[in-house]
Short mmCIF file of C-alpha atoms in Angstrom, two decimals:
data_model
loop_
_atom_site.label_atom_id
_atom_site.label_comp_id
_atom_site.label_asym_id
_atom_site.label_seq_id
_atom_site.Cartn_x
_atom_site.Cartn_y
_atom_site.Cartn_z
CA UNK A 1 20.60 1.68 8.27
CA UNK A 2 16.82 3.04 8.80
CA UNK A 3 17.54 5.70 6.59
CA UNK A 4 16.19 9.02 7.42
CA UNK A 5 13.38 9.02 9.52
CA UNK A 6 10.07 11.92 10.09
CA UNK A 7 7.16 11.58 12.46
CA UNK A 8 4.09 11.96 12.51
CA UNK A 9 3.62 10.23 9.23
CA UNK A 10 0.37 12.37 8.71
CA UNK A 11 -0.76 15.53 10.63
CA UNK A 12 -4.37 17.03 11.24
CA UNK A 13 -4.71 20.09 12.68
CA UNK A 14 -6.75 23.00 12.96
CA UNK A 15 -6.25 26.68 11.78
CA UNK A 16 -4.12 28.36 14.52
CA UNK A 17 -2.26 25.61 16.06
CA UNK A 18 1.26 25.10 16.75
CA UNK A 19 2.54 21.90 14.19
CA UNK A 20 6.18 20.49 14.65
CA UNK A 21 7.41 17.97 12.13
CA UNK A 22 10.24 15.72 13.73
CA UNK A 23 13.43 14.07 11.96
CA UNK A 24 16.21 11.96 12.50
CA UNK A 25 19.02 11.85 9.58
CA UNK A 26 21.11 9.26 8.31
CA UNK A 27 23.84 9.03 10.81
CA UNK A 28 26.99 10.89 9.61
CA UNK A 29 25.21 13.14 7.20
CA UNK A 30 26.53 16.14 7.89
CA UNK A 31 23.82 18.36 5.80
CA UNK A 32 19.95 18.19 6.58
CA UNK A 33 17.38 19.76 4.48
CA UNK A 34 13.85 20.80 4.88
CA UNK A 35 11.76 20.69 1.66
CA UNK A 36 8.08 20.98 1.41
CA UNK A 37 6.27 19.51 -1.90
CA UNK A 38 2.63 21.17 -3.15
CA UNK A 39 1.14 20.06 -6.42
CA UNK A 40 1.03 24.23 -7.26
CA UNK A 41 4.70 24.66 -6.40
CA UNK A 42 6.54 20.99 -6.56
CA UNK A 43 9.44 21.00 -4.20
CA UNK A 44 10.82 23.88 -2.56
CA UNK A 45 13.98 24.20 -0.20
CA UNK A 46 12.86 25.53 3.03
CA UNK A 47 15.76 25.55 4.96
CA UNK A 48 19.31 24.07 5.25
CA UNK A 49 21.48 22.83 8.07
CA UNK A 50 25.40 22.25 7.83
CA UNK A 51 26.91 20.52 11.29
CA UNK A 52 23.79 21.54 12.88
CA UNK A 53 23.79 25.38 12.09
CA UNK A 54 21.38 26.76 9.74
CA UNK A 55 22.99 28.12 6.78
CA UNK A 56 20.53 29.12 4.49
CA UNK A 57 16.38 30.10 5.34
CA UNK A 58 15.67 31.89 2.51
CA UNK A 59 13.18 29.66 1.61
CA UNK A 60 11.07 29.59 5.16
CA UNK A 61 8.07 31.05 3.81
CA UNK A 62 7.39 33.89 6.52
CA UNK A 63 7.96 33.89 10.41
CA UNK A 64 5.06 31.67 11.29
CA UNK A 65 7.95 29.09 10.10
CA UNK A 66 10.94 28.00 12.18
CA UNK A 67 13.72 25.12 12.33
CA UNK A 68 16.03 23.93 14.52
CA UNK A 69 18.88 21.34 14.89
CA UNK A 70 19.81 20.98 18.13
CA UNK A 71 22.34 18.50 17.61
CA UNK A 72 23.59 16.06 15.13
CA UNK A 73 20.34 13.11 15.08
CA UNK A 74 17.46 15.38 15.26
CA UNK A 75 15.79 18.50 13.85
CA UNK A 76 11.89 19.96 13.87
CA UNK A 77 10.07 22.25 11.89
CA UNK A 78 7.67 24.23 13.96
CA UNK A 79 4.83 26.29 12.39
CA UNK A 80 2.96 28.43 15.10
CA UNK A 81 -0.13 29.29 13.99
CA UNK A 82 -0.58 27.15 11.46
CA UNK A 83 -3.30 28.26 8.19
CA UNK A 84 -4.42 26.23 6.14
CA UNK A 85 -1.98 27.22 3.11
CA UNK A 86 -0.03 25.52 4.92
CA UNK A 87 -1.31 21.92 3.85
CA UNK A 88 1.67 20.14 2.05
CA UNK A 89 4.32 17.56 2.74
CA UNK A 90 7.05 18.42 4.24
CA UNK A 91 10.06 16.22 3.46
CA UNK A 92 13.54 16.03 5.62
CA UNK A 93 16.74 15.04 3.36
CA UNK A 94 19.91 14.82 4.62
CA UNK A 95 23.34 13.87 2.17
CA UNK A 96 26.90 13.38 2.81
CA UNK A 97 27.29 12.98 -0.81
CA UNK A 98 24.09 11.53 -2.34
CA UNK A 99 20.72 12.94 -0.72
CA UNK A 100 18.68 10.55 0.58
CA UNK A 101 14.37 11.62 1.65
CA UNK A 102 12.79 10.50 4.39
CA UNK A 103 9.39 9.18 4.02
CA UNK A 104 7.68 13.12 4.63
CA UNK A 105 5.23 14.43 6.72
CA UNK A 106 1.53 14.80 5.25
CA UNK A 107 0.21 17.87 7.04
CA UNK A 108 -3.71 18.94 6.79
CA UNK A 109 -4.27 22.25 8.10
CA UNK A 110 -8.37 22.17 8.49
CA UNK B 1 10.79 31.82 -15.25
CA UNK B 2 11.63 28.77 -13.58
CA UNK B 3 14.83 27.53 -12.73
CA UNK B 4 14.83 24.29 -13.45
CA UNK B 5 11.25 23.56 -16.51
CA UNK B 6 10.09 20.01 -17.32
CA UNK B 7 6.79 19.21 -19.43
CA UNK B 8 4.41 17.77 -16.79
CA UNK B 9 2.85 15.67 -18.75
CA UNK B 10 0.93 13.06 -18.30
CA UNK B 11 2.76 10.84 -20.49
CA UNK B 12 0.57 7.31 -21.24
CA UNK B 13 2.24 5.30 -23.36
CA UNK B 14 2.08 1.68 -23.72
CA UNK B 15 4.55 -1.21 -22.18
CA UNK B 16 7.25 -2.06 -24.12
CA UNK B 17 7.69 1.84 -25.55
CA UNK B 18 10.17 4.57 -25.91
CA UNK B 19 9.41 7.55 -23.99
CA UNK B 20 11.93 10.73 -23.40
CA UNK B 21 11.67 13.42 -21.17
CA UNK B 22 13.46 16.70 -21.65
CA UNK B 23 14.42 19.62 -19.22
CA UNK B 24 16.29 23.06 -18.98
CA UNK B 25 17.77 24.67 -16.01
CA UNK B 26 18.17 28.58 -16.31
CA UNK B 27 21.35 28.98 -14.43
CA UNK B 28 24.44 28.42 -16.45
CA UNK B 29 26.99 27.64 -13.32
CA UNK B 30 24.80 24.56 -12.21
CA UNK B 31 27.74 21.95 -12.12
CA UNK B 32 25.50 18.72 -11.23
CA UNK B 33 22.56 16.98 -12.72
CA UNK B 34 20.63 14.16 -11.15
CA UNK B 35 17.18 12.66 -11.70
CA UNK B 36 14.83 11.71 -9.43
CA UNK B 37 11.48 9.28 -9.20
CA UNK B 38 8.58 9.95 -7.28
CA UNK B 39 6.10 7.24 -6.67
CA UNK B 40 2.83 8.50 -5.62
CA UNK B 41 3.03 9.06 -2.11
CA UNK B 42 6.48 8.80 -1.87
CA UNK B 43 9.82 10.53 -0.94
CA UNK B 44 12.21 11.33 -3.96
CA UNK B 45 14.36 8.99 -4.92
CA UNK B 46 17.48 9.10 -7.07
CA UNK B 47 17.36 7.52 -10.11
CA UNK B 48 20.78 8.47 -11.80
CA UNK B 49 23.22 11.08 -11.56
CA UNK B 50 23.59 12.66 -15.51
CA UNK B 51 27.61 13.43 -16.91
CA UNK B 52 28.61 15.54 -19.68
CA UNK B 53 29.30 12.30 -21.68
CA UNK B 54 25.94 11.16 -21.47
CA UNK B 55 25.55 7.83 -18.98
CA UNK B 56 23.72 4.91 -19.41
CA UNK B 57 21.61 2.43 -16.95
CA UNK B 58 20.18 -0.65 -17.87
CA UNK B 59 16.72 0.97 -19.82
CA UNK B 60 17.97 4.67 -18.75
CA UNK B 61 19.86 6.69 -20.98
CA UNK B 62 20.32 10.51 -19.50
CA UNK B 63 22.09 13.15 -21.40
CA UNK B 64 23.23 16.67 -20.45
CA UNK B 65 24.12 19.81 -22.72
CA UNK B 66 25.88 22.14 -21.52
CA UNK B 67 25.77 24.43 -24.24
CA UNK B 68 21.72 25.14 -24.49
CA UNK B 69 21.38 24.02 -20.61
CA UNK B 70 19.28 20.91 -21.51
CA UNK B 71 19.16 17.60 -19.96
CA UNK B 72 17.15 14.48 -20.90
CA UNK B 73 16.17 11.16 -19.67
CA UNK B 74 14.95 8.52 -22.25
CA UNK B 75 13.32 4.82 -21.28
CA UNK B 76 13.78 2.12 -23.70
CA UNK B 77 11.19 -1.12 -23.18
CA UNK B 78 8.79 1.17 -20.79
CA UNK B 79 7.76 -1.49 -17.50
CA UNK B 80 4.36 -0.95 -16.09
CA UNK B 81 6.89 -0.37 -13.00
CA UNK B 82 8.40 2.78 -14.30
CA UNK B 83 5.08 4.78 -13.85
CA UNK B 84 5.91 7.31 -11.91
CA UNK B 85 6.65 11.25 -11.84
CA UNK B 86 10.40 12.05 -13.15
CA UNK B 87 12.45 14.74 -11.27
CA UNK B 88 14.69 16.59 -13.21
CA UNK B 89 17.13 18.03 -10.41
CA UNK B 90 20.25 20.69 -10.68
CA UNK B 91 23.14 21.32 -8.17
CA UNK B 92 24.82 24.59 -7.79
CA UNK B 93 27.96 23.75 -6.32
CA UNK B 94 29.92 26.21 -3.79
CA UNK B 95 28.39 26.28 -0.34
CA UNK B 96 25.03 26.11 -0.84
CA UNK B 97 24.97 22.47 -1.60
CA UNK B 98 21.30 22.35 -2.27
CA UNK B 99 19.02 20.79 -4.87
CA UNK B 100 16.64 22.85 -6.95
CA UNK B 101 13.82 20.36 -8.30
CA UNK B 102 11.80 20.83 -11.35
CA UNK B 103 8.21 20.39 -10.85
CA UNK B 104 8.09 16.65 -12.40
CA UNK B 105 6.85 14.66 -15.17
CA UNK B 106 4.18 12.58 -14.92
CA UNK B 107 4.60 9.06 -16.88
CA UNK B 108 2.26 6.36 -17.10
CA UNK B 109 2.98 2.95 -18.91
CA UNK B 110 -0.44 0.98 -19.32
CA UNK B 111 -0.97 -2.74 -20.33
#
């Protein structure tokens, strides 16, 4: 099992540009979870998927933010324009019982 | 105020030592309790899940009251390989099955 898996490893970007974050869950997970982890705020929830359908985005931090999961083996994070508060990694989980993290996305907004 | 409060430490302490970590969680109908190690530049990873009864794990002792919403993780016989940050982490079961992470403790075990 490769266990959950997020490209790109690391993102530069500049202000203003579009970012997606890409990843593939544990096969048969039926949850997937968006976190993003800043040494100011630790990790925070950003958004939760249950058999592909978001059930909780209370956490996306404002409409620059979106996720989708358009079927069982893959979801993205999009953030359109990106600022530079936005610098963080951004971590995709997904559990059937036990959560398991994918490696996370290291994202430098410049 | 927080929902889930851990000291952040740093906590140095020598190999072959006792050290304890401590957390509380603020809401009262959080049902599971799990923690978590971070390595530096690393995902989460679960370290044990924590029962009423207290559980043990080789050098890993977690406990869990209910009563003053506390949980605790101690390390008997610190490793140089158990430096790393310690997530305390709370489940509030129902339908949102999500985690709520405390911000971490920092541990380091020198030579």
């Amino acid at each position: 099992d490769a266990g959950v898996i997020q490209s790109p490893r690391h993102e530069v970007t500049e202000m203003g540009q579009e970012v997606t974050l890409r990843c593939k869950p544990i096969s048969g997970h039926d949850y997937l979870f968006w976190y993003r982890q800043t040494m100011m705020r630790g990790l925070e929830l950003l958004i939760y998927f249950n058999n592909n359908v978001p059930i909780d985005d209370s956490g996306m931090p404002e409409d620059r933010f979106s996720a989708k999961m358009p079927n069982a083996s893959f979801s993205t994070l999009k953030i359109q324009p990106s600022e530079p508060r936005d610098s963080a990694v951004y971590f995709c989980a997904s559990r059937v019982h036990g959560y398991t993290f994918g490696s996370g996305t290291r994202l430098t907004v410049v | 105020r927080k929902e889930v409060e851990q000291d952040p430490g740093p906590f140095n302490v020598p190999e072959g030592a006792t050290v304890a970590f401590n957390c509380t969680y603020s809401n009262s109908a959080s049902q599971s309790f799990f923690w978590y190690r971070q390595d530096c530049r690393k995902e989460p990873k679960l370290l044990m899940s924590v029962y009423s009864s207290g559980n043990e794990d080789g050098r890993f002792t977690a406990q869990l009251n209910r009563a003053s919403q506390y949980i605790s993780l101690l390390i008997r016989d610190s490793k140089l390989s158990d430096s790393a940050t310690y997530l305390c982490v709370v489940n509030l079961e129902g339908s949102a099955r999500q985690l709520t992470f405390g911000s971490g403790t920092q541990l380091t075990v020198l030579p």
